[in-house]
Coordinates of N, CA, C and O in Angstrom, one line a residue:
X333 N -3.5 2.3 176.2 CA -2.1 2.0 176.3 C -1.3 3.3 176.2 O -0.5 3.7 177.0
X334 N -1.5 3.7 175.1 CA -0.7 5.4 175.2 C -0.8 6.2 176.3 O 0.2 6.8 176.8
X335 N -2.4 6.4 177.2 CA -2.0 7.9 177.9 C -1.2 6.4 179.5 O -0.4 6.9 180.3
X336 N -1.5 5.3 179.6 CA -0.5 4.8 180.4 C 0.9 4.6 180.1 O 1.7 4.8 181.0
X337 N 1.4 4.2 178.9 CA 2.7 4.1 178.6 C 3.2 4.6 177.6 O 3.7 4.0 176.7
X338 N 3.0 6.3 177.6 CA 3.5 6.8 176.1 C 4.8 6.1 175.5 O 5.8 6.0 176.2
X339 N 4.7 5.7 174.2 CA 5.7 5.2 173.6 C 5.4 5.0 172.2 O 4.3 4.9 171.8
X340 N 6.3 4.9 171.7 CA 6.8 4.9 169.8 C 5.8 3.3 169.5 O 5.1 3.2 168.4
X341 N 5.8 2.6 170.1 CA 5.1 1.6 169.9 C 3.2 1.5 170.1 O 2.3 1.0 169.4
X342 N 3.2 2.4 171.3 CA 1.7 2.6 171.5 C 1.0 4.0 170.2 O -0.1 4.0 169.6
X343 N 2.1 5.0 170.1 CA 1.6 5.6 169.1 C 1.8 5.2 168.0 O 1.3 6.0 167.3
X344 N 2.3 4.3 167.5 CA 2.2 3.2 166.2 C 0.6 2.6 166.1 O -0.1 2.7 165.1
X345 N 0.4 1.8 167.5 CA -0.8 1.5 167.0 C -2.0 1.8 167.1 O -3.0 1.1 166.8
X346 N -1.6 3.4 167.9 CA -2.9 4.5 167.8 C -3.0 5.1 166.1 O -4.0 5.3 165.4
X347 N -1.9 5.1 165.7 CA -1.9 6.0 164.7 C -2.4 4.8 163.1 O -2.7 5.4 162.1
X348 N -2.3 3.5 163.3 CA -2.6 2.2 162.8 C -4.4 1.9 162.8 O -5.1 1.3 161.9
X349 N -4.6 2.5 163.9 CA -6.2 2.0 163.8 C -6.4 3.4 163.4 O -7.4 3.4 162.6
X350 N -5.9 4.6 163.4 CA -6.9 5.3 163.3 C -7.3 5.7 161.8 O -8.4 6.1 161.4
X351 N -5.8 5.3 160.9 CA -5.8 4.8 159.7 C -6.9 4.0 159.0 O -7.7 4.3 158.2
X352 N -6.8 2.5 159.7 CA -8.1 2.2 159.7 C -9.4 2.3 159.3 O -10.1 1.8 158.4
X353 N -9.4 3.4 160.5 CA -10.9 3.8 160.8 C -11.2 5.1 159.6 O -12.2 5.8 159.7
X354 N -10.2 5.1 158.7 CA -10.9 6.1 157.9 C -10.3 7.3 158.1 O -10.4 8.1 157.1
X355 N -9.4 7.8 159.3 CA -8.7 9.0 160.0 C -7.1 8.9 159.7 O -6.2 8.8 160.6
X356 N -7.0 9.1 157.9 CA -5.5 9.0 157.8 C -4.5 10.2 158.2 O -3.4 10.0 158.8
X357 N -5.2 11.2 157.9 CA -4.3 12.4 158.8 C -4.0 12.5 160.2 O -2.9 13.1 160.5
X358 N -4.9 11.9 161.3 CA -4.6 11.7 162.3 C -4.1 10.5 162.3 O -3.6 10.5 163.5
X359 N -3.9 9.7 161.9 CA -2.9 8.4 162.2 C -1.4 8.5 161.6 O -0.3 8.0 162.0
X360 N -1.6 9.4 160.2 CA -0.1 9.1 159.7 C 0.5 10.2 160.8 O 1.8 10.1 160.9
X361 N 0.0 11.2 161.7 CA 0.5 12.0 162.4 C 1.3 11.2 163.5 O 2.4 11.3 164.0
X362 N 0.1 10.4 163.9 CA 0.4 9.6 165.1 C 2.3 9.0 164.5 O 3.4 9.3 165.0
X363 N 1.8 8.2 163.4 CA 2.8 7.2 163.0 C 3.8 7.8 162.7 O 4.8 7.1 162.5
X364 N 4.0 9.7 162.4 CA 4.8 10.3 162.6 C 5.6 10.7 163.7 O 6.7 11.0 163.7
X365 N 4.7 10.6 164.5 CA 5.3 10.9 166.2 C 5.9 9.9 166.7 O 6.9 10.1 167.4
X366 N 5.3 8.0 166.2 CA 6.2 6.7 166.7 C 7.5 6.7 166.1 O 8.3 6.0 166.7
X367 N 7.9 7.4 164.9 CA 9.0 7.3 165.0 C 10.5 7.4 164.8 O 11.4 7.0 164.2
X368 N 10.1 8.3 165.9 CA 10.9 8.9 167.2 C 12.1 7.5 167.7 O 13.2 7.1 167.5
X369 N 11.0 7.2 168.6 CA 11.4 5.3 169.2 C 11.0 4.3 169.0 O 11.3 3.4 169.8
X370 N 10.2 3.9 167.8 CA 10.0 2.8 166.8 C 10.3 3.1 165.7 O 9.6 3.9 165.2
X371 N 11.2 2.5 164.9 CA 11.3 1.9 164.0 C 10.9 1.3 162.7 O 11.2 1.5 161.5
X372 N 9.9 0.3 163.3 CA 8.6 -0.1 162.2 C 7.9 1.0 162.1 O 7.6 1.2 160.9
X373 N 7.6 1.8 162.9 CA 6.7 2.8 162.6 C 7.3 3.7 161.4 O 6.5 4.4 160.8
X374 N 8.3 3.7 161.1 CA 8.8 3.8 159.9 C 8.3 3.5 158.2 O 8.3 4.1 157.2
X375 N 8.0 2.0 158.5 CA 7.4 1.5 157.5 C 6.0 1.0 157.5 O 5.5 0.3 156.6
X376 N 5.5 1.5 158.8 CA 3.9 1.6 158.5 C 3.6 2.9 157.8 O 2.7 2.9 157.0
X377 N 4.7 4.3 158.1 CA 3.9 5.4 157.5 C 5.0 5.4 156.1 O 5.0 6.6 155.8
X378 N 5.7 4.9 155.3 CA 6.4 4.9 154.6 C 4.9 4.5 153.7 O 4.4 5.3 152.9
X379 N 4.3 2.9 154.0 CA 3.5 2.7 153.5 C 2.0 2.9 153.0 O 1.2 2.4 152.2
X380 N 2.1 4.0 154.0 CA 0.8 4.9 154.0 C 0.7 5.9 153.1 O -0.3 6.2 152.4
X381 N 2.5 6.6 153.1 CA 2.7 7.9 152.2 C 2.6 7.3 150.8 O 2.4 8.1 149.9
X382 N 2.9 5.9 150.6 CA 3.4 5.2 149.4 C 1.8 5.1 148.8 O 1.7 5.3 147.6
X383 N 0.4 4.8 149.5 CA -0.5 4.9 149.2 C -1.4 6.4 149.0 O -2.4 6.6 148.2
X384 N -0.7 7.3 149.8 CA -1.3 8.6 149.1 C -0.5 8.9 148.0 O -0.8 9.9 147.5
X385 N 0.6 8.2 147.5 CA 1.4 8.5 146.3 C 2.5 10.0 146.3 O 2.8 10.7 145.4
X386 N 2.9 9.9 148.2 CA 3.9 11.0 148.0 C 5.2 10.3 147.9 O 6.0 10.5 148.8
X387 N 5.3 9.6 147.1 CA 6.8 8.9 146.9 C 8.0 9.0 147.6 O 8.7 8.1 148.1
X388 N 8.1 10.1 147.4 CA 9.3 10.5 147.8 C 9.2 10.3 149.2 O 9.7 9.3 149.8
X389 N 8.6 11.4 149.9 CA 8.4 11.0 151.6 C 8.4 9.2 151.7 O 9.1 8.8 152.6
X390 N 7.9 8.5 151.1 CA 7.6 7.4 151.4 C 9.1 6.3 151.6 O 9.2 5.3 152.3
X391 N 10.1 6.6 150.8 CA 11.0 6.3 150.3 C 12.2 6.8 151.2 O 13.3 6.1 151.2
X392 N 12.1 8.0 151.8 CA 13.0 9.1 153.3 C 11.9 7.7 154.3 O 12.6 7.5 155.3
X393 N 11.2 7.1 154.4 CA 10.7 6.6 155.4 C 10.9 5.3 155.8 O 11.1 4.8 156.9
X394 N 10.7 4.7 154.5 CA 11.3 3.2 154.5 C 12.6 3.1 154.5 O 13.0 2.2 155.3
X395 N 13.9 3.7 153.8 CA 15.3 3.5 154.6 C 15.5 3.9 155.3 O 16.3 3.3 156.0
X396 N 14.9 5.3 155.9 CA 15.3 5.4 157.5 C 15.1 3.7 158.7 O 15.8 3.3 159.7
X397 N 13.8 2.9 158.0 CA 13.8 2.2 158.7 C 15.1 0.9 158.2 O 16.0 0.4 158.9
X398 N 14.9 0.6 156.7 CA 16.2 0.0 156.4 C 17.6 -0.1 156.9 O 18.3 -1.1 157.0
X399 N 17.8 1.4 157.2 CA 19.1 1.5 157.7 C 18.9 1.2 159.3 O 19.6 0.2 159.5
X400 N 18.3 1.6 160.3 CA 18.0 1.3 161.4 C 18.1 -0.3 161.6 O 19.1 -0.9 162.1
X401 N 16.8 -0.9 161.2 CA 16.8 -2.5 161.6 C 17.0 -3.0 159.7 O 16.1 -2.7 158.9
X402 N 18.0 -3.6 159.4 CA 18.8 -4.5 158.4 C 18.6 -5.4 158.4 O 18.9 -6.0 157.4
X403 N 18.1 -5.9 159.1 CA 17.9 -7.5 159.8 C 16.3 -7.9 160.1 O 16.0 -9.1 160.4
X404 N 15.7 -7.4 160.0 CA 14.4 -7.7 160.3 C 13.8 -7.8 158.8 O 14.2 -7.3 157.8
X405 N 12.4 -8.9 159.1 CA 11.7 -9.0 158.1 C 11.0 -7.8 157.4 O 10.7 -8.0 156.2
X406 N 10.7 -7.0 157.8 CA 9.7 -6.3 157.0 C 10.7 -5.2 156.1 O 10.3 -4.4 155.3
X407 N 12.1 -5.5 156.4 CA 13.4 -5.2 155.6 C 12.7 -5.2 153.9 O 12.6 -4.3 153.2
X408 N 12.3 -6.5 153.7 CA 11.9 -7.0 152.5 C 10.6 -6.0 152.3 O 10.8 -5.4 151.2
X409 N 9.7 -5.7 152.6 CA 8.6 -5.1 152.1 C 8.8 -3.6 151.9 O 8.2 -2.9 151.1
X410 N 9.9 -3.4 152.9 CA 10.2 -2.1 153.0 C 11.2 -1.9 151.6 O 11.1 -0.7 151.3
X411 N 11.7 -2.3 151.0 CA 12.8 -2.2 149.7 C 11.5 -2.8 148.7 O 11.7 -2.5 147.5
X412 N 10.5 -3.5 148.8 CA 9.8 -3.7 147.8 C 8.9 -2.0 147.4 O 8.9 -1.6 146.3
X413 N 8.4 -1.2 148.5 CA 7.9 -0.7 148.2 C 8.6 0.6 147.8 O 8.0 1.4 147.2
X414 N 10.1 0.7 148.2 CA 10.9 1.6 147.7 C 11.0 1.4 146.1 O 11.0 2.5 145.5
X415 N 11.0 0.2 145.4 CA 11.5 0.1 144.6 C 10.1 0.4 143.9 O 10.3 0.8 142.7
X416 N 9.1 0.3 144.1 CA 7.7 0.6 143.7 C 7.4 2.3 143.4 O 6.9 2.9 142.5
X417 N 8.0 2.6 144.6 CA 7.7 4.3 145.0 C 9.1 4.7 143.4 O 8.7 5.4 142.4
X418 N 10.4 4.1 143.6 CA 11.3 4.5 142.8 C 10.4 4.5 140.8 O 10.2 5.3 140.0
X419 N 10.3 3.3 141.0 CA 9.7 2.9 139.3 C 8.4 4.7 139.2 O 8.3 5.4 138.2
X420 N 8.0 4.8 140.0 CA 6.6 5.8 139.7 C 7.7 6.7 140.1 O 7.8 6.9 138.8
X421 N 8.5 7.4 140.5 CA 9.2 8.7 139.8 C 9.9 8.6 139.0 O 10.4 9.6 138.7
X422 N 10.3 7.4 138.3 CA 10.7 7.0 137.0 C 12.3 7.2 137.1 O 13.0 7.5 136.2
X423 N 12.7 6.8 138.2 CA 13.8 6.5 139.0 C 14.7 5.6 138.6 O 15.6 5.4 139.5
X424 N 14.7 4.5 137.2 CA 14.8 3.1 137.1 C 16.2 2.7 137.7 O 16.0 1.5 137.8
X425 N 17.4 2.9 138.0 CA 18.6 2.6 138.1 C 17.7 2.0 139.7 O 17.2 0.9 140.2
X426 N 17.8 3.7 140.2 CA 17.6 3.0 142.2 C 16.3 2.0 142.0 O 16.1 1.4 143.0
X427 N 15.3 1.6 141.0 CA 14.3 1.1 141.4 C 15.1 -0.8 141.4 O 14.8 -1.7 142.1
X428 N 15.9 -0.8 140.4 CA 16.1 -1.8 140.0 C 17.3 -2.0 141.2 O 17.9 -3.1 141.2
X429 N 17.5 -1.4 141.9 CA 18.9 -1.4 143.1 C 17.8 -1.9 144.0 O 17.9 -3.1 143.9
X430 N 17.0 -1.7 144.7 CA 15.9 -2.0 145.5 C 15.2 -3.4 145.1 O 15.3 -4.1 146.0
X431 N 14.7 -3.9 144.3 CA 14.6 -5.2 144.0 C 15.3 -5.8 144.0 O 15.2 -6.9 144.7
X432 N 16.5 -5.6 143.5 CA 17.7 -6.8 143.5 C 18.1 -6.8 144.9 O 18.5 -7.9 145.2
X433 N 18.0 -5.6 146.1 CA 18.4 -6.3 147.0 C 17.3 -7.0 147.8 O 17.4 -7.9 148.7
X434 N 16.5 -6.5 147.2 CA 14.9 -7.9 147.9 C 15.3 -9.3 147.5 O 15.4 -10.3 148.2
X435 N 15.6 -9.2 146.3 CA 16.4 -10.9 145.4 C 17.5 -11.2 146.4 O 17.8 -12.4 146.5
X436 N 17.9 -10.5 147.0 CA 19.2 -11.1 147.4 C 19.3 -11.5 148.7 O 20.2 -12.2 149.2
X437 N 17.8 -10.8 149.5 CA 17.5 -11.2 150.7 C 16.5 -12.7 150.2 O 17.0 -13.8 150.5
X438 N 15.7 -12.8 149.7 CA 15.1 -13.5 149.1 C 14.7 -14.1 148.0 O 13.6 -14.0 147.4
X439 N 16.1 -14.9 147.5 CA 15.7 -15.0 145.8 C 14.4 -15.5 145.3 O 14.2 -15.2 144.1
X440 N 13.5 -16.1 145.9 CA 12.3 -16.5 145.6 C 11.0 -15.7 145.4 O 9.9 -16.0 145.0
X441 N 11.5 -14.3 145.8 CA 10.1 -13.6 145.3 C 9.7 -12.9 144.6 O 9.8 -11.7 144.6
X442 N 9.0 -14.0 143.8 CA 8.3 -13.5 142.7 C 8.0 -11.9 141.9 O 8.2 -11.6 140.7
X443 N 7.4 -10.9 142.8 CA 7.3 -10.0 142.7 C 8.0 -8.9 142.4 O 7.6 -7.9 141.8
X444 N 9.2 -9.3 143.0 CA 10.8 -8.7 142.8 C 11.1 -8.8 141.4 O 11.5 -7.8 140.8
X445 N 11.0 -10.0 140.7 CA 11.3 -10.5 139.9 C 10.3 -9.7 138.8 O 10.7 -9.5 137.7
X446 N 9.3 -9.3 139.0 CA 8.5 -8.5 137.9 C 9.0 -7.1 138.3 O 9.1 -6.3 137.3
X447 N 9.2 -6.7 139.4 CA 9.5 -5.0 139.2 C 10.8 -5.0 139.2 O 11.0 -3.8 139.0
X448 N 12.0 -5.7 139.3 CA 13.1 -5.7 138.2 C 13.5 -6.0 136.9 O 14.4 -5.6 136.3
X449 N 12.3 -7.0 136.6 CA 11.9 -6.7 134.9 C 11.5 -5.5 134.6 O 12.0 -5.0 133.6
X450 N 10.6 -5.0 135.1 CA 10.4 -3.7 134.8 C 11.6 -2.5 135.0 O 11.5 -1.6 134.3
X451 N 12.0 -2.4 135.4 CA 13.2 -1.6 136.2 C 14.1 -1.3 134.7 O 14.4 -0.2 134.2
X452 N 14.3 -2.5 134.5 CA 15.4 -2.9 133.9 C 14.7 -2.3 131.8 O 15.1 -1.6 130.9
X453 N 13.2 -3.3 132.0 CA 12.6 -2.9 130.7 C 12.8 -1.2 130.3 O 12.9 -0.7 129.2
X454 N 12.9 -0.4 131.7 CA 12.2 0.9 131.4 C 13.4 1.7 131.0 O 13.3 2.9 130.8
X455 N 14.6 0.9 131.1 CA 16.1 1.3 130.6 C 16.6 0.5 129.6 O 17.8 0.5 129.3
X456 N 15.6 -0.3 128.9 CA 16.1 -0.3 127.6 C 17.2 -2.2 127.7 O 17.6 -2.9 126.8
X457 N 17.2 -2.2 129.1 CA 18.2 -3.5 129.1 C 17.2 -5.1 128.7 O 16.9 -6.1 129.5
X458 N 16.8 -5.0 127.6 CA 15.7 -6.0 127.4 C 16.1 -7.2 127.8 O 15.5 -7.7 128.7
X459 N 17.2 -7.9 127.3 CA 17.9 -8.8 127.4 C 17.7 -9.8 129.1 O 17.5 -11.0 129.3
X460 N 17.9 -8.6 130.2 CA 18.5 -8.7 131.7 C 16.8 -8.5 132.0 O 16.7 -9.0 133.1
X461 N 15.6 -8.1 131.5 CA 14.6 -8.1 132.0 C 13.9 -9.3 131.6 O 13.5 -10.1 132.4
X462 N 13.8 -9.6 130.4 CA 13.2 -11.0 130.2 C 13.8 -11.7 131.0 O 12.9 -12.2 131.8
X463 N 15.0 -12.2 131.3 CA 15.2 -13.5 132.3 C 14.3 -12.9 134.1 O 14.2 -13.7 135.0
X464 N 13.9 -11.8 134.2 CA 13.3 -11.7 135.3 C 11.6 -11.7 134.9 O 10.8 -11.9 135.7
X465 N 11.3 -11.4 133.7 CA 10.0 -11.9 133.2 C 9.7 -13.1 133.1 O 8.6 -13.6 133.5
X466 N 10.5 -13.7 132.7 CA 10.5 -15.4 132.8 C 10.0 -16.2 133.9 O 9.1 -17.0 134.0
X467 N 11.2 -15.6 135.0 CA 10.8 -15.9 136.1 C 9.7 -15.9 136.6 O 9.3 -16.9 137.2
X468 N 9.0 -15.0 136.4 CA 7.9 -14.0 136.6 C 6.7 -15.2 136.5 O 6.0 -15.8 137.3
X469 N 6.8 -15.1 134.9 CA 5.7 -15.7 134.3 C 5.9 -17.2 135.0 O 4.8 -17.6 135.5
X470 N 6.9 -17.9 135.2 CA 6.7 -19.3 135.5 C 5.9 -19.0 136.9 O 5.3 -20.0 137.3
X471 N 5.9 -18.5 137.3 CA 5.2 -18.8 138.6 C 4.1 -18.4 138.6 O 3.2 -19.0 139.2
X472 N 3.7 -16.9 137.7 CA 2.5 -16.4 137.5 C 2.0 -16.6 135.6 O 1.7 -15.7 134.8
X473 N 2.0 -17.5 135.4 CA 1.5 -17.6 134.0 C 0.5 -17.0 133.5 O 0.5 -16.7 132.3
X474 N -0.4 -16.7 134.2 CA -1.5 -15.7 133.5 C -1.5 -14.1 133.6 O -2.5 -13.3 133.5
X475 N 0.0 -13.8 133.9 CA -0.4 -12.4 134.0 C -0.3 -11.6 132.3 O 0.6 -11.9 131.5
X476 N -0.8 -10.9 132.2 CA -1.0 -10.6 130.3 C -0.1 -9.2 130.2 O 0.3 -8.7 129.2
X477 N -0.1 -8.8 131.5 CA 0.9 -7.3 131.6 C 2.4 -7.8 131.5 O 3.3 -7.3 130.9
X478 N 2.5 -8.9 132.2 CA 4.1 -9.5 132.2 C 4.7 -10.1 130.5 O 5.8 -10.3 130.1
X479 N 3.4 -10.3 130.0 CA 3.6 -11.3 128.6 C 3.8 -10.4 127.7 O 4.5 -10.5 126.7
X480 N 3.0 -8.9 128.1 CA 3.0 -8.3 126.7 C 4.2 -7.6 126.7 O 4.7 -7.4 125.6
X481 N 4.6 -7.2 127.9 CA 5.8 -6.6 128.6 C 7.2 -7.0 127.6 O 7.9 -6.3 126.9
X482 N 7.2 -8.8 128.1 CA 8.1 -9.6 127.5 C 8.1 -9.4 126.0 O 9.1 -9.3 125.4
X483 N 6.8 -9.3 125.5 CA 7.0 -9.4 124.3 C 7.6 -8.1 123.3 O 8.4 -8.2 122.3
X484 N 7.1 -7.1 123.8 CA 7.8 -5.6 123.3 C 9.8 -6.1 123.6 O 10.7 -6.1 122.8
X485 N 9.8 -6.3 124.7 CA 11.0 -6.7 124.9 C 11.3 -7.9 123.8 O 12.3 -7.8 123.2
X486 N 11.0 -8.4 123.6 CA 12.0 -9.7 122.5 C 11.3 -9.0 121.3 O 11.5 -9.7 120.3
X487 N 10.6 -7.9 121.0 CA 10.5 -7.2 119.6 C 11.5 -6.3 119.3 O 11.8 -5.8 118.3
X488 N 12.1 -6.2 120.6 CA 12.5 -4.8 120.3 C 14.5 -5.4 120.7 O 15.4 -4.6 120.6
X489 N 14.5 -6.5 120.9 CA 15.7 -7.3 120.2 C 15.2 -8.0 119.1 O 15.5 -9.2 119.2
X490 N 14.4 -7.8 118.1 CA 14.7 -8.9 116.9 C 14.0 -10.1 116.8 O 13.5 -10.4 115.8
X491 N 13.9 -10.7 117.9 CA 12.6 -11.8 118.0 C 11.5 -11.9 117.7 O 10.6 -12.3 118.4
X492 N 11.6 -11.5 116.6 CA 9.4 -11.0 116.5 C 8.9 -12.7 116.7 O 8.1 -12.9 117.6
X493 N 9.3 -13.7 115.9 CA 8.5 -14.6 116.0 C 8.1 -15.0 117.7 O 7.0 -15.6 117.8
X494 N 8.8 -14.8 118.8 CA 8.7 -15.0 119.5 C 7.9 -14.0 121.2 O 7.4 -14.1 122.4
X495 N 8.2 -13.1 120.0 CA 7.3 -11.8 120.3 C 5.8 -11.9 120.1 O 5.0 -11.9 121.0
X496 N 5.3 -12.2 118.8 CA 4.2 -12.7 118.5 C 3.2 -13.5 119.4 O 2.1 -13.1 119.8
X497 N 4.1 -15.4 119.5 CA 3.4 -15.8 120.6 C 3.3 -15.3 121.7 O 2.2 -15.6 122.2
X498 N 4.0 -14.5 122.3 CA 3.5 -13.8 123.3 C 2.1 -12.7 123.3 O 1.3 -12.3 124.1
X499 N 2.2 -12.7 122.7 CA 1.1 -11.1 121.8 C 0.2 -12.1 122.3 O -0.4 -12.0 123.4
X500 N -0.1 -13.0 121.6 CA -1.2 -13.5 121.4 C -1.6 -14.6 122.4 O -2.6 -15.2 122.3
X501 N -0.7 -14.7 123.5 CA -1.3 -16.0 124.6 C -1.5 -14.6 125.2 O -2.1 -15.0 126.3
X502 N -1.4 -13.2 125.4 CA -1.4 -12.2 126.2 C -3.2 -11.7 125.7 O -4.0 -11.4 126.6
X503 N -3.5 -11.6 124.5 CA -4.5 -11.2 123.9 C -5.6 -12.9 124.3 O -6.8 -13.0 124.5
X504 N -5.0 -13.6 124.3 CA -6.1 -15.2 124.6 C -6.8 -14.6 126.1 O -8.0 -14.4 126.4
X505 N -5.6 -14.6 126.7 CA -5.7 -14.5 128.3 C -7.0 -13.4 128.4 O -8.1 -13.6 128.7
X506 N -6.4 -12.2 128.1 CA -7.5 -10.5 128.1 C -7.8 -10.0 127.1 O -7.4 -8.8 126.9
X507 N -9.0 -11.0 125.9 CA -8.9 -9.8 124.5 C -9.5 -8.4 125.3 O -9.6 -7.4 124.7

């Protein structure tokens, strides 16, 4: 498809398999060349750099696509993983700006709802992260990272007794 129709789209999914196949330097190149005139190709290599852990590049890559297409779905994965890439440079204000707008395109996901608990934990706002731990936990009840999470948070307002049970359905779950 490329050497017949060079385009931002065909070198997307040259640069996609070649990833794949084991050949990330030649594909994130590729996926650097798509885009030029694709878009998504934006947040395929956003998510690629987000996997070699160059954050920052990763984050220049998914709003370039953000700002471009606003309106499309992978909008959402693309601000999830910003706000992922944000929490690991220890970024918490923009990390927690990036989830909430995932919440706001989608109040239902879950996941948002734990890395704005975190966002929020890693600034001290305990209060504003438990109600996104909550959330969290009702849908994912066994996770022991979210419980123990919560629970430093309601120790560290004063709650010990309720801090405790947490400790401990967290320690049930994964001694």
């Amino acid at each position: 498809v490329l050497e017949r129709w060079p385009s931002g789209v065909a070198r997307h999914m040259v640069g996609l398999a070649l990833v794949l196949q084991g050949r990330r330097e030649e594909g994130i190149a590729y996926l650097r060349e798509a885009t030029t005139d694709d878009p998504k190709a934006h947040v395929a290599l956003g998510q690629e750099l987000f996997r070699d852990k160059n954050y920052a590049e990763a984050i220049v890559q998914l709003e370039a696509f953000a700002r471009k297409q606003p309106m499309l779905l992978e909008v959402v994965s693309a601000r999830m993983t910003m706000g992922l890439s944000f929490l690991q440079l220890k970024q918490y204000p923009a990390s927690a700006r990036e989830f909430a707008r995932v919440l706001a395109m989608v109040p239902s996901h879950t996941d948002a709802h734990l890395g704005l608990g975190d966002a929020l934990f890693r600034q001290e706002k305990y209060e504003e992260a438990l109600s996104h731990y909550q959330t969290y936990l009702s849908r994912r009840p066994g996770s022991s990272d979210a419980l123990t999470t919560s629970a430093i948070a309601l120790a560290a307002l004063g709650r010990t007794d309720e801090a405790l049970t947490l400790f401990r359905t967290a320690a049930q779950l994964h001694p």
